[in-house]
Amino acid sequence: QVRLVESEGGSVQAGGSLTLSCANALSTTKTYYMGWFRQAPGKEREYVALYLGASGTQYADSVKGRFNISQDNTKRTAYLQMNNLQPEDTAMYFCATDHNPSLLFAVATGRAPPDTLAAWGRGSQVTVSS
């Protein structure tokens, strides 16, 4: 019921902006909630932003005020708008989804294994140069 297709990433200079998208390519009657995670070389994967529906959105402290996550359920697509990008934002960005927003939050906070989510995207490389 879920197959995530991510947009291509990109390369920008510090201070620039980039928007990633993540779409569920399969039709489904369930509502899925999406989040973004990222992994930089030599570092562990970390959560970036979550769209939790009625529970709102969550952001990692490192991106608060700069990134914005939104979701269009009619298009089964989530967006991550990234502003004022910095070199430390350079990473592979992965979207992930589940129909249970609590599980998505649990994975983001390390209380549940990543593979418990319904699906992960293949990743989009974001490179920010100084």
JSON list of N, CA and C in Angstrom, two decimals, residues 3-84:
[
{"chain": "A", "resi": 3, "resn": "ARG", "atom": "N", "xyz": [4.56, 2.97, -1.38]},
{"chain": "A", "resi": 3, "resn": "ARG", "atom": "CA", "xyz": [5.86, 3.01, -2.07]},
{"chain": "A", "resi": 3, "resn": "ARG", "atom": "C", "xyz": [6.22, 4.47, -2.21]},
{"chain": "A", "resi": 4, "resn": "LEU", "atom": "N", "xyz": [7.27, 4.86, -1.53]},
{"chain": "A", "resi": 4, "resn": "LEU", "atom": "CA", "xyz": [7.65, 6.26, -1.48]},
{"chain": "A", "resi": 4, "resn": "LEU", "atom": "C", "xyz": [8.60, 6.61, -2.61]},
{"chain": "A", "resi": 5, "resn": "VAL", "atom": "N", "xyz": [8.30, 7.72, -3.26]},
{"chain": "A", "resi": 5, "resn": "VAL", "atom": "CA", "xyz": [9.15, 8.24, -4.32]},
{"chain": "A", "resi": 5, "resn": "VAL", "atom": "C", "xyz": [9.59, 9.64, -3.93]},
{"chain": "A", "resi": 6, "resn": "GLU", "atom": "N", "xyz": [10.89, 9.81, -3.76]},
{"chain": "A", "resi": 6, "resn": "GLU", "atom": "CA", "xyz": [11.42, 11.09, -3.33]},
{"chain": "A", "resi": 6, "resn": "GLU", "atom": "C", "xyz": [11.91, 11.90, -4.52]},
{"chain": "A", "resi": 7, "resn": "SER", "atom": "N", "xyz": [11.87, 13.20, -4.36]},
{"chain": "A", "resi": 7, "resn": "SER", "atom": "CA", "xyz": [12.42, 14.07, -5.38]},
{"chain": "A", "resi": 7, "resn": "SER", "atom": "C", "xyz": [13.94, 14.02, -5.30]},
{"chain": "A", "resi": 8, "resn": "GLU", "atom": "N", "xyz": [14.57, 14.50, -6.34]},
{"chain": "A", "resi": 8, "resn": "GLU", "atom": "CA", "xyz": [16.01, 14.58, -6.31]},
{"chain": "A", "resi": 8, "resn": "GLU", "atom": "C", "xyz": [16.42, 15.66, -5.32]},
{"chain": "A", "resi": 9, "resn": "GLY", "atom": "N", "xyz": [17.56, 15.49, -4.71]},
{"chain": "A", "resi": 9, "resn": "GLY", "atom": "CA", "xyz": [18.08, 16.51, -3.82]},
{"chain": "A", "resi": 9, "resn": "GLY", "atom": "C", "xyz": [18.71, 17.61, -4.63]},
{"chain": "A", "resi": 10, "resn": "GLY", "atom": "N", "xyz": [19.75, 18.19, -4.11]},
{"chain": "A", "resi": 10, "resn": "GLY", "atom": "CA", "xyz": [20.41, 19.24, -4.85]},
{"chain": "A", "resi": 10, "resn": "GLY", "atom": "C", "xyz": [21.59, 19.80, -4.09]},
{"chain": "A", "resi": 11, "resn": "SER", "atom": "N", "xyz": [22.26, 20.71, -4.76]},
{"chain": "A", "resi": 11, "resn": "SER", "atom": "CA", "xyz": [23.40, 21.39, -4.16]},
{"chain": "A", "resi": 11, "resn": "SER", "atom": "C", "xyz": [23.12, 22.88, -4.13]},
{"chain": "A", "resi": 12, "resn": "VAL", "atom": "N", "xyz": [23.33, 23.48, -2.98]},
{"chain": "A", "resi": 12, "resn": "VAL", "atom": "CA", "xyz": [23.09, 24.92, -2.83]},
{"chain": "A", "resi": 12, "resn": "VAL", "atom": "C", "xyz": [24.23, 25.51, -2.02]},
{"chain": "A", "resi": 13, "resn": "GLN", "atom": "N", "xyz": [24.33, 26.81, -2.09]},
{"chain": "A", "resi": 13, "resn": "GLN", "atom": "CA", "xyz": [25.28, 27.51, -1.25]},
{"chain": "A", "resi": 13, "resn": "GLN", "atom": "C", "xyz": [24.63, 27.84, 0.09]},
{"chain": "A", "resi": 14, "resn": "ALA", "atom": "N", "xyz": [25.45, 28.05, 1.08]},
{"chain": "A", "resi": 14, "resn": "ALA", "atom": "CA", "xyz": [24.96, 28.40, 2.40]},
{"chain": "A", "resi": 14, "resn": "ALA", "atom": "C", "xyz": [24.03, 29.60, 2.31]},
{"chain": "A", "resi": 15, "resn": "GLY", "atom": "N", "xyz": [22.92, 29.49, 3.02]},
{"chain": "A", "resi": 15, "resn": "GLY", "atom": "CA", "xyz": [21.92, 30.54, 2.98]},
{"chain": "A", "resi": 15, "resn": "GLY", "atom": "C", "xyz": [20.83, 30.30, 1.96]},
{"chain": "A", "resi": 16, "resn": "GLY", "atom": "N", "xyz": [21.05, 29.30, 1.12]},
{"chain": "A", "resi": 16, "resn": "GLY", "atom": "CA", "xyz": [20.08, 29.00, 0.07]},
{"chain": "A", "resi": 16, "resn": "GLY", "atom": "C", "xyz": [18.92, 28.15, 0.57]},
{"chain": "A", "resi": 17, "resn": "SER", "atom": "N", "xyz": [18.01, 27.85, -0.34]},
{"chain": "A", "resi": 17, "resn": "SER", "atom": "CA", "xyz": [16.81, 27.08, -0.01]},
{"chain": "A", "resi": 17, "resn": "SER", "atom": "C", "xyz": [16.64, 25.92, -0.97]},
{"chain": "A", "resi": 18, "resn": "LEU", "atom": "N", "xyz": [15.94, 24.93, -0.49]},
{"chain": "A", "resi": 18, "resn": "LEU", "atom": "CA", "xyz": [15.67, 23.73, -1.29]},
{"chain": "A", "resi": 18, "resn": "LEU", "atom": "C", "xyz": [14.40, 23.10, -0.75]},
{"chain": "A", "resi": 19, "resn": "THR", "atom": "N", "xyz": [13.59, 22.55, -1.63]},
{"chain": "A", "resi": 19, "resn": "THR", "atom": "CA", "xyz": [12.39, 21.84, -1.19]},
{"chain": "A", "resi": 19, "resn": "THR", "atom": "C", "xyz": [12.44, 20.40, -1.68]},
{"chain": "A", "resi": 20, "resn": "LEU", "atom": "N", "xyz": [12.25, 19.48, -0.76]},
{"chain": "A", "resi": 20, "resn": "LEU", "atom": "CA", "xyz": [12.17, 18.06, -1.08]},
{"chain": "A", "resi": 20, "resn": "LEU", "atom": "C", "xyz": [10.71, 17.63, -1.07]},
{"chain": "A", "resi": 21, "resn": "SER", "atom": "N", "xyz": [10.38, 16.68, -1.89]},
{"chain": "A", "resi": 21, "resn": "SER", "atom": "CA", "xyz": [9.04, 16.10, -1.86]},
{"chain": "A", "resi": 21, "resn": "SER", "atom": "C", "xyz": [9.14, 14.59, -1.74]},
{"chain": "A", "resi": 22, "resn": "CYS", "atom": "N", "xyz": [8.08, 14.01, -1.21]},
{"chain": "A", "resi": 22, "resn": "CYS", "atom": "CA", "xyz": [8.03, 12.57, -1.02]},
{"chain": "A", "resi": 22, "resn": "CYS", "atom": "C", "xyz": [6.60, 12.14, -1.26]},
{"chain": "A", "resi": 23, "resn": "ALA", "atom": "N", "xyz": [6.38, 11.30, -2.25]},
{"chain": "A", "resi": 23, "resn": "ALA", "atom": "CA", "xyz": [5.04, 10.90, -2.64]},
{"chain": "A", "resi": 23, "resn": "ALA", "atom": "C", "xyz": [4.84, 9.41, -2.47]},
{"chain": "A", "resi": 24, "resn": "ASN", "atom": "N", "xyz": [3.65, 9.04, -2.04]},
{"chain": "A", "resi": 24, "resn": "ASN", "atom": "CA", "xyz": [3.27, 7.63, -2.02]},
{"chain": "A", "resi": 24, "resn": "ASN", "atom": "C", "xyz": [2.73, 7.31, -3.40]},
{"chain": "A", "resi": 25, "resn": "ALA", "atom": "N", "xyz": [3.44, 6.46, -4.11]},
{"chain": "A", "resi": 25, "resn": "ALA", "atom": "CA", "xyz": [3.08, 6.17, -5.50]},
{"chain": "A", "resi": 25, "resn": "ALA", "atom": "C", "xyz": [1.88, 5.24, -5.61]},
{"chain": "A", "resi": 26, "resn": "LEU", "atom": "N", "xyz": [1.45, 4.66, -4.50]},
{"chain": "A", "resi": 26, "resn": "LEU", "atom": "CA", "xyz": [0.36, 3.70, -4.54]},
{"chain": "A", "resi": 26, "resn": "LEU", "atom": "C", "xyz": [-0.90, 4.31, -3.94]},
{"chain": "A", "resi": 27, "resn": "SER", "atom": "N", "xyz": [-2.02, 3.93, -4.49]},
{"chain": "A", "resi": 27, "resn": "SER", "atom": "CA", "xyz": [-3.30, 4.41, -3.98]},
{"chain": "A", "resi": 27, "resn": "SER", "atom": "C", "xyz": [-3.65, 3.67, -2.70]},
{"chain": "A", "resi": 28, "resn": "THR", "atom": "N", "xyz": [-4.19, 4.39, -1.73]},
{"chain": "A", "resi": 28, "resn": "THR", "atom": "CA", "xyz": [-4.55, 3.77, -0.47]},
{"chain": "A", "resi": 28, "resn": "THR", "atom": "C", "xyz": [-5.70, 4.52, 0.17]},
{"chain": "A", "resi": 29, "resn": "THR", "atom": "N", "xyz": [-6.49, 3.81, 0.95]},
{"chain": "A", "resi": 29, "resn": "THR", "atom": "CA", "xyz": [-7.59, 4.47, 1.65]},
{"chain": "A", "resi": 29, "resn": "THR", "atom": "C", "xyz": [-7.15, 4.97, 3.02]},
{"chain": "A", "resi": 30, "resn": "LYS", "atom": "N", "xyz": [-5.97, 4.57, 3.45]},
{"chain": "A", "resi": 30, "resn": "LYS", "atom": "CA", "xyz": [-5.47, 4.99, 4.75]},
{"chain": "A", "resi": 30, "resn": "LYS", "atom": "C", "xyz": [-4.76, 6.34, 4.63]},
{"chain": "A", "resi": 31, "resn": "THR", "atom": "N", "xyz": [-4.76, 7.08, 5.70]},
{"chain": "A", "resi": 31, "resn": "THR", "atom": "CA", "xyz": [-3.96, 8.29, 5.77]},
{"chain": "A", "resi": 31, "resn": "THR", "atom": "C", "xyz": [-2.61, 7.93, 6.34]},
{"chain": "A", "resi": 32, "resn": "TYR", "atom": "N", "xyz": [-1.57, 8.32, 5.63]},
{"chain": "A", "resi": 32, "resn": "TYR", "atom": "CA", "xyz": [-0.23, 8.07, 6.10]},
{"chain": "A", "resi": 32, "resn": "TYR", "atom": "C", "xyz": [0.43, 9.39, 6.51]},
{"chain": "A", "resi": 33, "resn": "TYR", "atom": "N", "xyz": [1.21, 9.29, 7.54]},
{"chain": "A", "resi": 33, "resn": "TYR", "atom": "CA", "xyz": [1.91, 10.46, 8.07]},
{"chain": "A", "resi": 33, "resn": "TYR", "atom": "C", "xyz": [3.38, 10.32, 7.74]},
{"chain": "A", "resi": 34, "resn": "MET", "atom": "N", "xyz": [3.99, 11.42, 7.36]},
{"chain": "A", "resi": 34, "resn": "MET", "atom": "CA", "xyz": [5.35, 11.35, 6.85]},
{"chain": "A", "resi": 34, "resn": "MET", "atom": "C", "xyz": [6.33, 12.13, 7.69]},
{"chain": "A", "resi": 35, "resn": "GLY", "atom": "N", "xyz": [7.55, 11.70, 7.62]},
{"chain": "A", "resi": 35, "resn": "GLY", "atom": "CA", "xyz": [8.62, 12.41, 8.30]},
{"chain": "A", "resi": 35, "resn": "GLY", "atom": "C", "xyz": [9.88, 12.35, 7.48]},
{"chain": "A", "resi": 36, "resn": "TRP", "atom": "N", "xyz": [10.80, 13.23, 7.82]},
{"chain": "A", "resi": 36, "resn": "TRP", "atom": "CA", "xyz": [12.12, 13.21, 7.19]},
{"chain": "A", "resi": 36, "resn": "TRP", "atom": "C", "xyz": [13.20, 12.95, 8.23]},
{"chain": "A", "resi": 37, "resn": "PHE", "atom": "N", "xyz": [14.15, 12.17, 7.80]},
{"chain": "A", "resi": 37, "resn": "PHE", "atom": "CA", "xyz": [15.33, 11.87, 8.58]},
{"chain": "A", "resi": 37, "resn": "PHE", "atom": "C", "xyz": [16.53, 12.17, 7.70]},
{"chain": "A", "resi": 38, "resn": "ARG", "atom": "N", "xyz": [17.69, 12.32, 8.30]},
{"chain": "A", "resi": 38, "resn": "ARG", "atom": "CA", "xyz": [18.89, 12.54, 7.49]},
{"chain": "A", "resi": 38, "resn": "ARG", "atom": "C", "xyz": [20.07, 11.83, 8.11]},
{"chain": "A", "resi": 39, "resn": "GLN", "atom": "N", "xyz": [21.03, 11.53, 7.27]},
{"chain": "A", "resi": 39, "resn": "GLN", "atom": "CA", "xyz": [22.25, 10.88, 7.73]},
{"chain": "A", "resi": 39, "resn": "GLN", "atom": "C", "xyz": [23.42, 11.48, 6.99]},
{"chain": "A", "resi": 40, "resn": "ALA", "atom": "N", "xyz": [24.32, 12.04, 7.75]},
{"chain": "A", "resi": 40, "resn": "ALA", "atom": "CA", "xyz": [25.55, 12.59, 7.18]},
{"chain": "A", "resi": 40, "resn": "ALA", "atom": "C", "xyz": [26.64, 11.53, 7.24]},
{"chain": "A", "resi": 41, "resn": "PRO", "atom": "N", "xyz": [27.64, 11.62, 6.39]},
{"chain": "A", "resi": 41, "resn": "PRO", "atom": "CA", "xyz": [28.72, 10.63, 6.40]},
{"chain": "A", "resi": 41, "resn": "PRO", "atom": "C", "xyz": [29.35, 10.52, 7.78]},
{"chain": "A", "resi": 42, "resn": "GLY", "atom": "N", "xyz": [29.46, 9.29, 8.25]},
{"chain": "A", "resi": 42, "resn": "GLY", "atom": "CA", "xyz": [30.09, 9.05, 9.54]},
{"chain": "A", "resi": 42, "resn": "GLY", "atom": "C", "xyz": [29.23, 9.35, 10.74]},
{"chain": "A", "resi": 43, "resn": "LYS", "atom": "N", "xyz": [27.98, 9.72, 10.50]},
{"chain": "A", "resi": 43, "resn": "LYS", "atom": "CA", "xyz": [27.09, 10.04, 11.61]},
{"chain": "A", "resi": 43, "resn": "LYS", "atom": "C", "xyz": [25.87, 9.13, 11.59]},
{"chain": "A", "resi": 44, "resn": "GLU", "atom": "N", "xyz": [25.20, 9.06, 12.74]},
{"chain": "A", "resi": 44, "resn": "GLU", "atom": "CA", "xyz": [23.99, 8.26, 12.81]},
{"chain": "A", "resi": 44, "resn": "GLU", "atom": "C", "xyz": [22.82, 9.03, 12.18]},
{"chain": "A", "resi": 45, "resn": "ARG", "atom": "N", "xyz": [21.82, 8.26, 11.77]},
{"chain": "A", "resi": 45, "resn": "ARG", "atom": "CA", "xyz": [20.63, 8.89, 11.21]},
{"chain": "A", "resi": 45, "resn": "ARG", "atom": "C", "xyz": [19.90, 9.65, 12.31]},
{"chain": "A", "resi": 46, "resn": "GLU", "atom": "N", "xyz": [19.39, 10.82, 11.97]},
{"chain": "A", "resi": 46, "resn": "GLU", "atom": "CA", "xyz": [18.65, 11.62, 12.93]},
{"chain": "A", "resi": 46, "resn": "GLU", "atom": "C", "xyz": [17.36, 12.11, 12.29]},
{"chain": "A", "resi": 47, "resn": "TYR", "atom": "N", "xyz": [16.37, 12.35, 13.13]},
{"chain": "A", "resi": 47, "resn": "TYR", "atom": "CA", "xyz": [15.13, 12.83, 12.57]},
{"chain": "A", "resi": 47, "resn": "TYR", "atom": "C", "xyz": [15.24, 14.33, 12.35]},
{"chain": "A", "resi": 48, "resn": "VAL", "atom": "N", "xyz": [14.51, 14.79, 11.35]},
{"chain": "A", "resi": 48, "resn": "VAL", "atom": "CA", "xyz": [14.54, 16.20, 10.99]},
{"chain": "A", "resi": 48, "resn": "VAL", "atom": "C", "xyz": [13.18, 16.84, 11.26]},
{"chain": "A", "resi": 49, "resn": "ALA", "atom": "N", "xyz": [12.13, 16.24, 10.71]},
{"chain": "A", "resi": 49, "resn": "ALA", "atom": "CA", "xyz": [10.80, 16.83, 10.83]},
{"chain": "A", "resi": 49, "resn": "ALA", "atom": "C", "xyz": [9.74, 15.76, 10.67]},
{"chain": "A", "resi": 50, "resn": "LEU", "atom": "N", "xyz": [8.64, 15.93, 11.37]},
{"chain": "A", "resi": 50, "resn": "LEU", "atom": "CA", "xyz": [7.53, 15.00, 11.31]},
{"chain": "A", "resi": 50, "resn": "LEU", "atom": "C", "xyz": [6.23, 15.74, 11.06]},
{"chain": "A", "resi": 51, "resn": "TYR", "atom": "N", "xyz": [5.38, 15.16, 10.24]},
{"chain": "A", "resi": 51, "resn": "TYR", "atom": "CA", "xyz": [4.02, 15.66, 10.07]},
{"chain": "A", "resi": 51, "resn": "TYR", "atom": "C", "xyz": [3.11, 14.66, 10.76]},
{"chain": "A", "resi": 52, "resn": "LEU", "atom": "N", "xyz": [2.43, 15.09, 11.83]},
{"chain": "A", "resi": 52, "resn": "LEU", "atom": "CA", "xyz": [1.65, 14.16, 12.66]},
{"chain": "A", "resi": 52, "resn": "LEU", "atom": "C", "xyz": [0.16, 14.45, 12.60]},
{"chain": "A", "resi": 53, "resn": "GLY", "atom": "N", "xyz": [-0.28, 15.11, 11.54]},
{"chain": "A", "resi": 53, "resn": "GLY", "atom": "CA", "xyz": [-1.70, 15.36, 11.38]},
{"chain": "A", "resi": 53, "resn": "GLY", "atom": "C", "xyz": [-2.24, 16.29, 12.46]},
{"chain": "A", "resi": 54, "resn": "ALA", "atom": "N", "xyz": [-3.28, 15.83, 13.16]},
{"chain": "A", "resi": 54, "resn": "ALA", "atom": "CA", "xyz": [-3.91, 16.63, 14.20]},
{"chain": "A", "resi": 54, "resn": "ALA", "atom": "C", "xyz": [-2.95, 16.93, 15.35]},
{"chain": "A", "resi": 55, "resn": "SER", "atom": "N", "xyz": [-1.93, 16.12, 15.50]},
{"chain": "A", "resi": 55, "resn": "SER", "atom": "CA", "xyz": [-0.94, 16.36, 16.56]},
{"chain": "A", "resi": 55, "resn": "SER", "atom": "C", "xyz": [0.10, 17.39, 16.16]},
{"chain": "A", "resi": 56, "resn": "GLY", "atom": "N", "xyz": [-0.02, 17.89, 14.94]},
{"chain": "A", "resi": 56, "resn": "GLY", "atom": "CA", "xyz": [0.87, 18.96, 14.51]},
{"chain": "A", "resi": 56, "resn": "GLY", "atom": "C", "xyz": [2.16, 18.47, 13.89]},
{"chain": "A", "resi": 57, "resn": "THR", "atom": "N", "xyz": [3.18, 19.29, 13.99]},
{"chain": "A", "resi": 57, "resn": "THR", "atom": "CA", "xyz": [4.47, 18.98, 13.42]},
{"chain": "A", "resi": 57, "resn": "THR", "atom": "C", "xyz": [5.54, 19.00, 14.50]},
{"chain": "A", "resi": 58, "resn": "GLN", "atom": "N", "xyz": [6.62, 18.30, 14.23]},
{"chain": "A", "resi": 58, "resn": "GLN", "atom": "CA", "xyz": [7.75, 18.26, 15.16]},
{"chain": "A", "resi": 58, "resn": "GLN", "atom": "C", "xyz": [9.01, 18.53, 14.36]},
{"chain": "A", "resi": 59, "resn": "TYR", "atom": "N", "xyz": [9.93, 19.25, 14.95]},
{"chain": "A", "resi": 59, "resn": "TYR", "atom": "CA", "xyz": [11.19, 19.54, 14.29]},
{"chain": "A", "resi": 59, "resn": "TYR", "atom": "C", "xyz": [12.35, 19.30, 15.25]},
{"chain": "A", "resi": 60, "resn": "ALA", "atom": "N", "xyz": [13.44, 18.82, 14.69]},
{"chain": "A", "resi": 60, "resn": "ALA", "atom": "CA", "xyz": [14.66, 18.75, 15.47]},
{"chain": "A", "resi": 60, "resn": "ALA", "atom": "C", "xyz": [15.11, 20.17, 15.79]},
{"chain": "A", "resi": 61, "resn": "ASP", "atom": "N", "xyz": [15.73, 20.33, 16.94]},
{"chain": "A", "resi": 61, "resn": "ASP", "atom": "CA", "xyz": [16.17, 21.67, 17.35]},
{"chain": "A", "resi": 61, "resn": "ASP", "atom": "C", "xyz": [17.08, 22.31, 16.31]},
{"chain": "A", "resi": 62, "resn": "SER", "atom": "N", "xyz": [17.87, 21.50, 15.63]},
{"chain": "A", "resi": 62, "resn": "SER", "atom": "CA", "xyz": [18.85, 22.03, 14.69]},
{"chain": "A", "resi": 62, "resn": "SER", "atom": "C", "xyz": [18.21, 22.68, 13.46]},
{"chain": "A", "resi": 63, "resn": "VAL", "atom": "N", "xyz": [16.93, 22.38, 13.21]},
{"chain": "A", "resi": 63, "resn": "VAL", "atom": "CA", "xyz": [16.29, 22.91, 12.00]},
{"chain": "A", "resi": 63, "resn": "VAL", "atom": "C", "xyz": [15.09, 23.80, 12.30]},
{"chain": "A", "resi": 64, "resn": "LYS", "atom": "N", "xyz": [14.74, 23.94, 13.57]},
{"chain": "A", "resi": 64, "resn": "LYS", "atom": "CA", "xyz": [13.58, 24.76, 13.93]},
{"chain": "A", "resi": 64, "resn": "LYS", "atom": "C", "xyz": [13.76, 26.19, 13.43]},
{"chain": "A", "resi": 65, "resn": "GLY", "atom": "N", "xyz": [12.70, 26.71, 12.86]},
{"chain": "A", "resi": 65, "resn": "GLY", "atom": "CA", "xyz": [12.74, 28.06, 12.34]},
{"chain": "A", "resi": 65, "resn": "GLY", "atom": "C", "xyz": [13.31, 28.16, 10.93]},
{"chain": "A", "resi": 66, "resn": "ARG", "atom": "N", "xyz": [13.90, 27.07, 10.43]},
{"chain": "A", "resi": 66, "resn": "ARG", "atom": "CA", "xyz": [14.48, 27.10, 9.08]},
{"chain": "A", "resi": 66, "resn": "ARG", "atom": "C", "xyz": [13.75, 26.13, 8.14]},
{"chain": "A", "resi": 67, "resn": "PHE", "atom": "N", "xyz": [13.30, 25.01, 8.67]},
{"chain": "A", "resi": 67, "resn": "PHE", "atom": "CA", "xyz": [12.65, 23.99, 7.85]},
{"chain": "A", "resi": 67, "resn": "PHE", "atom": "C", "xyz": [11.15, 23.98, 8.13]},
{"chain": "A", "resi": 68, "resn": "ASN", "atom": "N", "xyz": [10.38, 23.59, 7.13]},
{"chain": "A", "resi": 68, "resn": "ASN", "atom": "CA", "xyz": [8.93, 23.49, 7.29]},
{"chain": "A", "resi": 68, "resn": "ASN", "atom": "C", "xyz": [8.45, 22.23, 6.57]},
{"chain": "A", "resi": 69, "resn": "ILE", "atom": "N", "xyz": [7.71, 21.40, 7.29]},
{"chain": "A", "resi": 69, "resn": "ILE", "atom": "CA", "xyz": [7.15, 20.19, 6.70]},
{"chain": "A", "resi": 69, "resn": "ILE", "atom": "C", "xyz": [5.66, 20.38, 6.50]},
{"chain": "A", "resi": 70, "resn": "SER", "atom": "N", "xyz": [5.17, 19.93, 5.36]},
{"chain": "A", "resi": 70, "resn": "SER", "atom": "CA", "xyz": [3.74, 19.98, 5.09]},
{"chain": "A", "resi": 70, "resn": "SER", "atom": "C", "xyz": [3.34, 18.72, 4.34]},
{"chain": "A", "resi": 71, "resn": "GLN", "atom": "N", "xyz": [2.05, 18.47, 4.31]},
{"chain": "A", "resi": 71, "resn": "GLN", "atom": "CA", "xyz": [1.57, 17.25, 3.66]},
{"chain": "A", "resi": 71, "resn": "GLN", "atom": "C", "xyz": [0.27, 17.55, 2.95]},
{"chain": "A", "resi": 72, "resn": "ASP", "atom": "N", "xyz": [0.17, 17.11, 1.73]},
{"chain": "A", "resi": 72, "resn": "ASP", "atom": "CA", "xyz": [-1.05, 17.24, 0.93]},
{"chain": "A", "resi": 72, "resn": "ASP", "atom": "C", "xyz": [-1.63, 15.85, 0.74]},
{"chain": "A", "resi": 73, "resn": "ASN", "atom": "N", "xyz": [-2.64, 15.53, 1.53]},
{"chain": "A", "resi": 73, "resn": "ASN", "atom": "CA", "xyz": [-3.19, 14.17, 1.48]},
{"chain": "A", "resi": 73, "resn": "ASN", "atom": "C", "xyz": [-3.89, 13.87, 0.15]},
{"chain": "A", "resi": 74, "resn": "THR", "atom": "N", "xyz": [-4.38, 14.90, -0.53]},
{"chain": "A", "resi": 74, "resn": "THR", "atom": "CA", "xyz": [-5.02, 14.65, -1.82]},
{"chain": "A", "resi": 74, "resn": "THR", "atom": "C", "xyz": [-4.01, 14.17, -2.85]},
{"chain": "A", "resi": 75, "resn": "LYS", "atom": "N", "xyz": [-2.77, 14.55, -2.67]},
{"chain": "A", "resi": 75, "resn": "LYS", "atom": "CA", "xyz": [-1.70, 14.13, -3.59]},
{"chain": "A", "resi": 75, "resn": "LYS", "atom": "C", "xyz": [-0.82, 13.05, -2.98]},
{"chain": "A", "resi": 76, "resn": "ARG", "atom": "N", "xyz": [-1.14, 12.67, -1.74]},
{"chain": "A", "resi": 76, "resn": "ARG", "atom": "CA", "xyz": [-0.35, 11.67, -1.03]},
{"chain": "A", "resi": 76, "resn": "ARG", "atom": "C", "xyz": [1.14, 12.07, -1.03]},
{"chain": "A", "resi": 77, "resn": "THR", "atom": "N", "xyz": [1.37, 13.35, -0.81]},
{"chain": "A", "resi": 77, "resn": "THR", "atom": "CA", "xyz": [2.72, 13.90, -0.93]},
{"chain": "A", "resi": 77, "resn": "THR", "atom": "C", "xyz": [3.05, 14.79, 0.26]},
{"chain": "A", "resi": 78, "resn": "ALA", "atom": "N", "xyz": [4.26, 14.66, 0.76]},
{"chain": "A", "resi": 78, "resn": "ALA", "atom": "CA", "xyz": [4.76, 15.55, 1.80]},
{"chain": "A", "resi": 78, "resn": "ALA", "atom": "C", "xyz": [5.91, 16.38, 1.23]},
{"chain": "A", "resi": 79, "resn": "TYR", "atom": "N", "xyz": [6.10, 17.54, 1.82]},
{"chain": "A", "resi": 79, "resn": "TYR", "atom": "CA", "xyz": [7.13, 18.46, 1.36]},
{"chain": "A", "resi": 79, "resn": "TYR", "atom": "C", "xyz": [7.98, 18.90, 2.54]},
{"chain": "A", "resi": 80, "resn": "LEU", "atom": "N", "xyz": [9.25, 19.05, 2.30]},
{"chain": "A", "resi": 80, "resn": "LEU", "atom": "CA", "xyz": [10.15, 19.60, 3.30]},
{"chain": "A", "resi": 80, "resn": "LEU", "atom": "C", "xyz": [10.82, 20.81, 2.68]},
{"chain": "A", "resi": 81, "resn": "GLN", "atom": "N", "xyz": [10.38, 21.98, 3.14]},
{"chain": "A", "resi": 81, "resn": "GLN", "atom": "CA", "xyz": [10.98, 23.22, 2.66]},
{"chain": "A", "resi": 81, "resn": "GLN", "atom": "C", "xyz": [12.12, 23.58, 3.59]},
{"chain": "A", "resi": 82, "resn": "MET", "atom": "N", "xyz": [13.29, 23.75, 3.01]},
{"chain": "A", "resi": 82, "resn": "MET", "atom": "CA", "xyz": [14.49, 24.01, 3.80]},
{"chain": "A", "resi": 82, "resn": "MET", "atom": "C", "xyz": [15.05, 25.38, 3.42]},
{"chain": "A", "resi": 83, "resn": "ASN", "atom": "N", "xyz": [15.10, 26.25, 4.40]},
{"chain": "A", "resi": 83, "resn": "ASN", "atom": "CA", "xyz": [15.58, 27.61, 4.18]},
{"chain": "A", "resi": 83, "resn": "ASN", "atom": "C", "xyz": [16.86, 27.85, 4.98]},
{"chain": "A", "resi": 84, "resn": "ASN", "atom": "N", "xyz": [17.60, 28.84, 4.55]},
{"chain": "A", "resi": 84, "resn": "ASN", "atom": "CA", "xyz": [18.84, 29.20, 5.24]},
{"chain": "A", "resi": 84, "resn": "ASN", "atom": "C", "xyz": [19.70, 27.96, 5.50]}
]
